[in-house]
Amino acid sequence: MRMSPAREHQKAELLKDIVYAANDGIVTTFAIVAGVKGGGLAVAAVVILGFANLFADGFSMAVSNYLGTESEKEFLEAERLKEAKYEKPVRNSVVTFFAFVGAGLLPLIPFVSAWAGPNSFRYSLFFALAFLFTLGALRSVYTKRGWFVHGLEMLFLGGIAAGIAYIVGFAARGLGVS
């Protein structure tokens, strides 16, 4: 049984919000972890900056999603495009927040867990890369491309962002900033 076009649109809309927010959550949080590690700062800095970013950026993304979706809805109403499919600003923003925070927690877990010890950064890296690949692969449930291609695409692009953060932290340390 096939879903209605409106229902298909809602599914695609939620998928977009989940993928966008979860990817950004894990990438920005791991970027902080990598930047702090590259800068040679203490584990406490990872935890403080990581959690501060996690909730502030998650809220910021949720609010931005709400405002953007609401603006689009108001524009379509002003243009009298009655046939347009409206997104749901509150639902979209809540999905964005929880996808961001849920994914963003993964790279921080090793730093607040006793079991990781001195290997916290390695575990954090593993969690981030594994989740990026998994999230990318899960996209294939809704698309026509294969899971492996989607997984590698997300892994590669997220890995670049983490690499940039590490290099910037390492360079800042070399400048005597840290």
Tab-separated table of C-alpha atoms in Angstrom:
chain	number	residue	atom	x	y	z
A	1	MET	CA	0.000	0.000	0.000
A	2	ARG	CA	1.415	3.314	-1.073
A	3	MET	CA	1.382	6.419	1.157
A	4	SER	CA	-0.309	9.639	0.114
A	5	PRO	CA	1.915	12.332	-1.422
A	6	ALA	CA	1.358	14.496	1.689
A	7	ARG	CA	2.539	11.651	3.950
A	8	GLU	CA	5.557	11.013	1.692
A	9	HIS	CA	6.406	14.719	1.912
A	10	GLN	CA	6.227	14.608	5.727
A	11	LYS	CA	8.552	11.592	5.818
A	12	ALA	CA	11.065	13.307	3.540
A	13	GLU	CA	10.847	16.468	5.612
A	14	LEU	CA	11.590	14.610	8.852
A	15	LEU	CA	14.407	12.658	7.212
A	16	LYS	CA	15.972	15.947	6.092
A	17	ASP	CA	15.776	17.380	9.611
A	18	ILE	CA	17.137	14.228	11.254
A	19	VAL	CA	20.053	13.786	8.845
A	20	TYR	CA	20.955	17.475	8.904
A	21	ALA	CA	20.804	17.834	12.682
A	22	ALA	CA	22.397	14.489	13.587
A	23	ASN	CA	25.239	15.066	11.143
A	24	ASP	CA	25.814	18.568	12.466
A	25	GLY	CA	25.551	17.385	16.070
A	26	ILE	CA	28.193	14.731	15.731
A	27	VAL	CA	30.474	16.770	13.473
A	28	THR	CA	30.455	19.979	15.516
A	29	THR	CA	30.798	18.170	18.829
A	30	PHE	CA	33.607	15.976	17.564
A	31	ALA	CA	35.196	19.053	15.973
A	32	ILE	CA	35.399	20.571	19.452
A	33	VAL	CA	36.878	17.342	20.806
A	34	ALA	CA	39.413	17.239	17.970
A	35	GLY	CA	40.263	20.933	18.259
A	36	VAL	CA	40.833	20.669	22.000
A	37	LYS	CA	42.918	17.515	21.519
A	38	GLY	CA	44.913	19.157	18.736
A	39	GLY	CA	45.430	22.171	20.956
A	40	GLY	CA	46.774	19.983	23.756
A	41	LEU	CA	44.201	21.177	26.298
A	42	ALA	CA	42.998	19.195	29.305
A	43	VAL	CA	40.159	16.656	29.231
A	44	ALA	CA	38.084	19.066	31.341
A	45	ALA	CA	38.148	21.495	28.407
A	46	VAL	CA	36.693	18.803	26.144
A	47	VAL	CA	33.853	18.143	28.568
A	48	ILE	CA	33.069	21.810	29.294
A	49	LEU	CA	33.283	23.029	25.704
A	50	GLY	CA	31.668	19.884	24.323
A	51	PHE	CA	28.566	20.043	26.515
A	52	ALA	CA	28.270	23.831	26.211
A	53	ASN	CA	28.347	23.520	22.428
A	54	LEU	CA	26.041	20.514	22.419
A	55	PHE	CA	23.127	22.222	24.122
A	56	ALA	CA	23.657	25.787	22.891
A	57	ASP	CA	24.157	24.744	19.267
A	58	GLY	CA	21.338	22.189	19.468
A	59	PHE	CA	18.968	24.892	20.723
A	60	SER	CA	20.236	27.360	18.143
A	61	MET	CA	19.644	24.882	15.333
A	62	ALA	CA	16.152	24.073	16.617
A	63	VAL	CA	15.247	27.771	16.810
A	64	SER	CA	16.739	28.406	13.371
A	65	ASN	CA	14.751	25.516	11.926
A	66	TYR	CA	11.580	26.865	13.539
A	67	LEU	CA	12.143	30.414	12.273
A	68	GLY	CA	13.102	29.259	8.773
A	69	THR	CA	10.134	26.917	8.502
A	70	GLU	CA	7.747	29.539	9.876
A	71	SER	CA	9.124	32.127	7.405
A	72	GLU	CA	8.606	29.733	4.505
A	73	LYS	CA	5.055	29.005	5.659
A	74	GLU	CA	4.217	32.724	5.995
A	75	PHE	CA	5.677	33.458	2.561
A	76	LEU	CA	3.636	30.698	0.935
A	77	GLU	CA	0.485	31.941	2.681
A	78	ALA	CA	1.195	35.532	1.607
A	79	GLU	CA	1.608	34.357	-1.984
A	80	ARG	CA	-1.685	32.494	-1.623
A	81	LEU	CA	-0.151	29.189	-2.560
A	82	LYS	CA	-2.866	27.117	-0.949
A	83	GLU	CA	-1.687	23.939	-2.655
A	84	ALA	CA	1.753	24.184	-1.044
A	85	LYS	CA	2.550	21.589	1.591
A	86	TYR	CA	3.374	23.337	4.839
A	87	GLU	CA	5.989	22.002	7.149
A	88	LYS	CA	5.315	21.981	10.875
A	89	PRO	CA	7.702	24.448	12.548
A	90	VAL	CA	7.399	23.162	16.138
A	91	ARG	CA	7.690	19.497	15.171
A	92	ASN	CA	10.645	20.219	12.887
A	93	SER	CA	12.476	22.176	15.571
A	94	VAL	CA	11.934	19.474	18.223
A	95	VAL	CA	13.189	16.774	15.837
A	96	THR	CA	16.192	18.949	15.026
A	97	PHE	CA	17.087	19.494	18.688
A	98	PHE	CA	16.862	15.837	19.701
A	99	ALA	CA	18.691	14.566	16.607
A	100	PHE	CA	21.484	17.102	17.209
A	101	VAL	CA	21.873	16.398	20.925
A	102	GLY	CA	21.466	12.625	20.569
A	103	ALA	CA	24.164	12.342	17.927
A	104	GLY	CA	26.353	14.993	19.532
A	105	LEU	CA	26.522	13.075	22.811
A	106	LEU	CA	28.404	10.184	21.202
A	107	PRO	CA	31.845	11.817	20.953
A	108	LEU	CA	31.563	13.055	24.555
A	109	ILE	CA	30.703	9.696	26.142
A	110	PRO	CA	34.323	8.498	26.375
A	111	PHE	CA	35.346	11.683	28.185
A	112	VAL	CA	32.768	11.244	30.933
A	113	SER	CA	33.190	7.462	31.226
A	114	ALA	CA	35.730	5.817	33.489
A	115	TRP	CA	36.265	2.891	31.077
A	116	ALA	CA	37.813	5.010	28.306
A	117	GLY	CA	40.699	6.394	30.349
A	118	PRO	CA	43.662	7.637	28.320
A	119	ASN	CA	42.058	6.303	25.117
A	120	SER	CA	39.123	8.708	25.303
A	121	PHE	CA	40.049	10.499	22.091
A	122	ARG	CA	40.404	7.224	20.171
A	123	TYR	CA	36.993	6.017	21.365
A	124	SER	CA	35.473	9.397	20.583
A	125	LEU	CA	36.922	9.251	17.075
A	126	PHE	CA	35.626	5.717	16.608
A	127	PHE	CA	32.110	6.654	17.822
A	128	ALA	CA	32.001	9.720	15.587
A	129	LEU	CA	33.185	7.938	12.451
A	130	ALA	CA	31.028	4.857	13.064
A	131	PHE	CA	27.942	7.007	13.608
A	132	LEU	CA	28.618	9.125	10.525
A	133	PHE	CA	28.875	5.993	8.400
A	134	THR	CA	25.791	4.438	10.017
A	135	LEU	CA	23.680	7.575	9.626
A	136	GLY	CA	24.742	7.855	6.005
A	137	ALA	CA	23.958	4.194	5.393
A	138	LEU	CA	20.522	4.565	6.990
A	139	ARG	CA	19.688	7.265	4.462
A	140	SER	CA	19.535	4.521	1.848
A	141	VAL	CA	16.313	3.255	3.420
A	142	TYR	CA	14.633	6.303	1.847
A	143	THR	CA	16.720	6.774	-1.284
A	144	LYS	CA	17.651	4.749	-4.322
A	145	ARG	CA	21.421	4.824	-3.781
A	146	GLY	CA	23.201	2.038	-1.951
A	147	TRP	CA	23.876	2.094	1.782
A	148	PHE	CA	27.643	1.808	1.380
A	149	VAL	CA	27.877	4.853	-0.916
A	150	HIS	CA	25.735	6.947	1.426
A	151	GLY	CA	27.748	5.761	4.420
A	152	LEU	CA	31.077	6.638	2.826
A	153	GLU	CA	29.786	10.013	1.654
A	154	MET	CA	28.797	11.067	5.156
A	155	LEU	CA	31.909	9.559	6.723
A	156	PHE	CA	34.177	11.384	4.276
A	157	LEU	CA	32.520	14.803	4.599
A	158	GLY	CA	32.235	14.620	8.385
A	159	GLY	CA	35.833	13.408	8.616
A	160	ILE	CA	37.023	16.471	6.717
A	161	ALA	CA	35.340	18.780	9.244
A	162	ALA	CA	36.918	16.923	12.173
A	163	GLY	CA	40.319	17.044	10.479
A	164	ILE	CA	40.029	20.790	9.974
A	165	ALA	CA	39.231	21.286	13.680
A	166	TYR	CA	42.195	19.174	14.762
A	167	ILE	CA	44.574	21.063	12.449
A	168	VAL	CA	43.309	24.449	13.660
A	169	GLY	CA	43.725	23.362	17.307
A	170	PHE	CA	47.208	22.042	16.571
A	171	ALA	CA	48.152	25.266	14.734
A	172	ALA	CA	46.811	27.404	17.595
A	173	ARG	CA	48.937	25.422	20.030
A	174	GLY	CA	51.948	26.120	17.826
A	175	LEU	CA	51.202	29.834	18.050
A	176	GLY	CA	51.226	29.675	21.827
A	177	VAL	CA	47.501	30.390	21.991
A	178	SER	CA	46.526	27.368	24.076
